[in-house]
Each structure stands twice: as structure tokens, then as C-alpha cells.
Coordinates of N, CA and C in Angstrom, one line a residue:
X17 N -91.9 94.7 -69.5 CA -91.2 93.5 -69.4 C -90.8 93.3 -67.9
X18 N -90.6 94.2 -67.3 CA -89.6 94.7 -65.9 C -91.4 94.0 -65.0
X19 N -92.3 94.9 -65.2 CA -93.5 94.4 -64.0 C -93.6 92.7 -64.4
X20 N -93.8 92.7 -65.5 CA -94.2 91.1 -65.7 C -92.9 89.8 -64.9
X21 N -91.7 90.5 -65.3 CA -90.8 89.6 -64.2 C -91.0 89.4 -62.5
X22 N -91.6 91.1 -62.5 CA -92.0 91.1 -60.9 C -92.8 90.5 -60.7
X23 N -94.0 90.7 -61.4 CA -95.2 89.8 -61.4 C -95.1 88.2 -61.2
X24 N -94.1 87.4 -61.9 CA -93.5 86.3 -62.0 C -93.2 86.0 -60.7
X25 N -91.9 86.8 -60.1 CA -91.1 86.5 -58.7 C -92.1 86.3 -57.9
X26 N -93.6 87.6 -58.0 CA -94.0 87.5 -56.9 C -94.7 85.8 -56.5
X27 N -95.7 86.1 -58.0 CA -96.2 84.7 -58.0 C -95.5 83.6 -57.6
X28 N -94.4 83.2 -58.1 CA -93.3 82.1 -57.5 C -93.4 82.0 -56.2
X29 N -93.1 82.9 -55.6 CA -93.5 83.4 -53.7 C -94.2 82.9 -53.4
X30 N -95.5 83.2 -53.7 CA -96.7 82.9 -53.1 C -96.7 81.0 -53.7
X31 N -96.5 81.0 -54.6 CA -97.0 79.5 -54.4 C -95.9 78.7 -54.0
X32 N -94.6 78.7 -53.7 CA -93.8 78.3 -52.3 C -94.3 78.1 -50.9
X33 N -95.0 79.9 -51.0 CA -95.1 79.7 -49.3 C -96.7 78.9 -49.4
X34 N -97.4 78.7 -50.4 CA -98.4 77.8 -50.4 C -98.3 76.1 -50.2
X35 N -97.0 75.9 -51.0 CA -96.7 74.4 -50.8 C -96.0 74.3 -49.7
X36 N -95.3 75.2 -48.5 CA -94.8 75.4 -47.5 C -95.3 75.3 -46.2
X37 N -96.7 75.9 -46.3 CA -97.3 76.6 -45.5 C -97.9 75.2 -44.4
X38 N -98.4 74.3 -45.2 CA -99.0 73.0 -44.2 C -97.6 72.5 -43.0
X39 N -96.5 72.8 -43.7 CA -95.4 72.2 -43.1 C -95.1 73.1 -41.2
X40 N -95.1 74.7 -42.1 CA -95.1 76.1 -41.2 C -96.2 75.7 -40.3
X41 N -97.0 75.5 -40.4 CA -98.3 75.1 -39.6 C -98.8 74.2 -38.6
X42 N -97.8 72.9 -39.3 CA -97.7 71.6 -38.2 C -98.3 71.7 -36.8
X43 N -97.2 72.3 -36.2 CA -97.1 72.7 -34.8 C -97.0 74.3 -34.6
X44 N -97.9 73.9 -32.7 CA -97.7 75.4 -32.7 C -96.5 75.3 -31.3
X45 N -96.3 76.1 -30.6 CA -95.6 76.3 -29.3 C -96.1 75.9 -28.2
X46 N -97.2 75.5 -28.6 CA -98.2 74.8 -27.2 C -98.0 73.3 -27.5
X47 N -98.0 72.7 -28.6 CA -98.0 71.4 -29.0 C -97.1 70.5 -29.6
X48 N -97.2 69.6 -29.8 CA -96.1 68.4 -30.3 C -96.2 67.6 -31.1
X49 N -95.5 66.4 -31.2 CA -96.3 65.8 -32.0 C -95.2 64.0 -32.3
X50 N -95.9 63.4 -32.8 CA -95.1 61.8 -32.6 C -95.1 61.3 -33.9
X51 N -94.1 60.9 -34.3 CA -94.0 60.1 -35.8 C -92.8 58.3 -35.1
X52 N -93.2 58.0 -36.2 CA -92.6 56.7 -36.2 C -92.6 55.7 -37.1
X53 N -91.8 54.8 -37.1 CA -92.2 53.8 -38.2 C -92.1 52.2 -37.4
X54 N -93.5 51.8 -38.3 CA -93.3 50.6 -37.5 C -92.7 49.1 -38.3
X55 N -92.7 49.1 -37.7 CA -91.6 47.4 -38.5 C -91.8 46.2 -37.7
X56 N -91.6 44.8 -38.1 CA -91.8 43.5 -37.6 C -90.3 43.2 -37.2
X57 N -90.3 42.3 -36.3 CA -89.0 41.8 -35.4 C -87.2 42.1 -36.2
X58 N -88.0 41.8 -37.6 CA -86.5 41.5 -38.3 C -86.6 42.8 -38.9
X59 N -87.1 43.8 -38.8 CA -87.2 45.1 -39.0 C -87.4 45.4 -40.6
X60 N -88.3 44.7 -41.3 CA -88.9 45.1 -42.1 C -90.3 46.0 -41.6
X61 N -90.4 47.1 -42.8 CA -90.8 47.6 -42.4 C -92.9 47.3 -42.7
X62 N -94.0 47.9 -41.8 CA -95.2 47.1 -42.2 C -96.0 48.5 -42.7
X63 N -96.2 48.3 -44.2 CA -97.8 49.5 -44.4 C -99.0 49.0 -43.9
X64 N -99.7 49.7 -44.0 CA -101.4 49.7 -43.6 C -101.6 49.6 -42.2
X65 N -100.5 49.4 -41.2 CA -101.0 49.1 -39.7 C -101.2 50.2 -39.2
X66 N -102.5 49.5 -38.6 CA -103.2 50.5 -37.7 C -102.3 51.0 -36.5
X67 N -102.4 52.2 -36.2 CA -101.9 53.1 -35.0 C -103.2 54.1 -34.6
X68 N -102.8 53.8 -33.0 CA -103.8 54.2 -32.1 C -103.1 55.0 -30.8
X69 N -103.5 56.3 -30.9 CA -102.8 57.0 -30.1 C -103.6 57.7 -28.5
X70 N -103.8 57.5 -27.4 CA -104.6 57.6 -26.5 C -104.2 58.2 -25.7
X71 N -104.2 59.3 -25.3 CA -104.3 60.6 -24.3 C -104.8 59.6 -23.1
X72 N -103.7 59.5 -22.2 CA -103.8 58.5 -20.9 C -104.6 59.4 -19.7
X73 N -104.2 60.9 -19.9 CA -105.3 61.4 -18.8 C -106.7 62.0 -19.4
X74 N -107.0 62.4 -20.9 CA -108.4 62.3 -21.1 C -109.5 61.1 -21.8
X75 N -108.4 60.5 -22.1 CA -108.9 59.2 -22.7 C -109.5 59.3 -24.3
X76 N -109.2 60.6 -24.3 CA -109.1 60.8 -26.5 C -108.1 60.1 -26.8
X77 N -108.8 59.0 -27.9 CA -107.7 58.7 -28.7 C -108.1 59.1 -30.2
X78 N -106.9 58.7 -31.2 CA -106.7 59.4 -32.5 C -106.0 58.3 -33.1
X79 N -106.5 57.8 -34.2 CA -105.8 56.5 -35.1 C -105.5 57.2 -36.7
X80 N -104.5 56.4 -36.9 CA -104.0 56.5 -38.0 C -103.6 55.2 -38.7
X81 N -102.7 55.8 -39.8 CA -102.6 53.9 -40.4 C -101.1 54.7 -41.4
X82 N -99.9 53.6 -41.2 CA -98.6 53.8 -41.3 C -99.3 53.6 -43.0
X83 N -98.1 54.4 -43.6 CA -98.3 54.3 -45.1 C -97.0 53.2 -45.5
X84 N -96.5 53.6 -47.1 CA -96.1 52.4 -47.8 C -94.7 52.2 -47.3
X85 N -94.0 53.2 -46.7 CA -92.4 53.0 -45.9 C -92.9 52.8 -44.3
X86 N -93.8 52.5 -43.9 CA -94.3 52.0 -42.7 C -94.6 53.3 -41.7
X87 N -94.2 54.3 -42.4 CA -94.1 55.6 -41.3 C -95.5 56.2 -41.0
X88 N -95.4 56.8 -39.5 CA -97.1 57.5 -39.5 C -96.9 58.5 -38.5
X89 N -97.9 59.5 -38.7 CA -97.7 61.1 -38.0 C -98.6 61.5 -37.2
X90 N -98.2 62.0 -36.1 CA -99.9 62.4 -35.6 C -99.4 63.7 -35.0
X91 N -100.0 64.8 -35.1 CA -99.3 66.1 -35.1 C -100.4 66.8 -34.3
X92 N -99.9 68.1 -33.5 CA -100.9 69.0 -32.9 C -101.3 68.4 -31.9
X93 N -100.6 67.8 -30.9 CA -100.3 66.8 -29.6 C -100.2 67.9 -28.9
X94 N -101.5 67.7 -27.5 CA -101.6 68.6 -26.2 C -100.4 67.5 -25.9
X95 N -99.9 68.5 -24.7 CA -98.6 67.6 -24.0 C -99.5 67.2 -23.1
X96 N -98.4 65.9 -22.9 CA -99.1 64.8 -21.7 C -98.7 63.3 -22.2
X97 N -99.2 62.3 -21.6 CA -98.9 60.7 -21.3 C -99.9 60.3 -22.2
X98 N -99.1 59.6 -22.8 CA -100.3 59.0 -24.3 C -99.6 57.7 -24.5
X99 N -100.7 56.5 -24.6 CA -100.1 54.7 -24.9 C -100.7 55.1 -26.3
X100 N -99.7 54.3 -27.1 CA -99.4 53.6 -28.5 C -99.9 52.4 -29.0
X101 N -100.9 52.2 -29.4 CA -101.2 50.7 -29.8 C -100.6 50.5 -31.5
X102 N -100.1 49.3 -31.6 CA -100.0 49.2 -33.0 C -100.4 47.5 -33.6
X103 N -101.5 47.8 -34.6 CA -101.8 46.2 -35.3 C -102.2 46.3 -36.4
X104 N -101.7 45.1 -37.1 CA -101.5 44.8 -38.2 C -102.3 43.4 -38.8
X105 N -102.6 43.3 -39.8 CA -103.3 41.7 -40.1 C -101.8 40.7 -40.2
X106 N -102.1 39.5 -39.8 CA -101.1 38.5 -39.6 C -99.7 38.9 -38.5
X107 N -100.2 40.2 -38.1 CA -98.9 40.0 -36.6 C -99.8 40.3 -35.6
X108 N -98.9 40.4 -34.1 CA -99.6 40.3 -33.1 C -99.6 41.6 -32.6
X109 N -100.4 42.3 -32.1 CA -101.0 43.7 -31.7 C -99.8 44.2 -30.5
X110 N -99.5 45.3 -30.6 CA -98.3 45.8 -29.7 C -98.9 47.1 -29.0
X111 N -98.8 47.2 -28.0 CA -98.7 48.7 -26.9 C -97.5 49.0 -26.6
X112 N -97.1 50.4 -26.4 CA -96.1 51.2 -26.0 C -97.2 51.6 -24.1
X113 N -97.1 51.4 -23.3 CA -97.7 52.0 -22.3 C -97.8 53.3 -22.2
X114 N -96.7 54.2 -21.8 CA -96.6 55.6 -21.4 C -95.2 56.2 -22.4
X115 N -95.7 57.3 -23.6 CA -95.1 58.4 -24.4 C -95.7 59.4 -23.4
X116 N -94.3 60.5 -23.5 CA -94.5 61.3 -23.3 C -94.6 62.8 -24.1
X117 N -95.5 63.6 -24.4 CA -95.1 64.6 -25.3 C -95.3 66.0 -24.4
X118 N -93.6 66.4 -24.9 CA -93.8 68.3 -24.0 C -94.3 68.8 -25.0

């Protein structure tokens, strides 16, 4: 009865640090990373808009698309100067010029 409880704890462990593990991973010490949410003037907030994220000195960019609380992630960011685009159907398309990420 005694191993099978251990057996239990261990298991529990492991599948913690499994549901865990993408989070532990994110970032490393070399990189960063930008979240945000986007919203219209009166600060509602907007799903499905496109976000477009552009490495200003290599010229990679990386798109994403804000989900249903308007929030969006873009993780494992070399540091450096990166413009933000953001557009949506029925509003008008926005740039951030220069983010910075250490």
C-alpha cells in the first residue's frame, strides 16, 4: 500500500511538472518576450486582430492574432528594436514604431 502511494506522489509530480513545463520554458536568459492586449479607443477590447511583430534590424517578422480577451504573446524575442503593427476588420490599422526588448 506504502509503494503504491509513492507510486501515486510520484506520478502527481511528473504530470505537474508536465503541465508546468511549457510555462518553465517560455524564456530563456538570452531572450524576452511582449504580450499585450489590444483594444479600440473606448477600450473595448478586439479578438481576432492581427498582430505583426518586425525585428527593425533583421527585418524578421512574426504575426500572431489576439484571442477572445483581446490578449496576444509572442515569446523567445532576440533583444533588439521591433515595430508593432496591429489590424483588425472594420478599424483602422495601427503601428507602434520602435519596442524595445532586453
Amino acid at each position: 500500500m506504502k509503494s503504491v502511494r509513492v507510486l501515486l506522489t510520484v506520478l502527481l509530480a511528473v504530470g505537474l511538472f508536465a503541465i508546468g513545463a511549457p510555462q518553465l520554458m517560455a524564456q530563456t536568459p538570452s531572450t524576452g518576450a511582449l504580450t499585450g492586449t489590444v483594444t479600440d479607443p473606448s477600450g473595448g477590447v478586439i479578438a481576432g486582430a492581427t498582430v505583426t511583430l518586425t525585428n527593425t534590424g533583421t527585418g524578421q517578422a512574426r504575426t500572431t492574432t489576439s484571442d477572445a480577451s483581446g490578449s496576444y504573446v509572442f515569446g523567445l524575442l532576440e533583444p533588439g528594436n521591433y515595430s508593432v503593427s496591429f489590424s483588425a476588420s472594420g478599424f483602422n490599422s495601427a503601428t507602434v514604431p520602435s519596442v524595445t526588448v532586453n
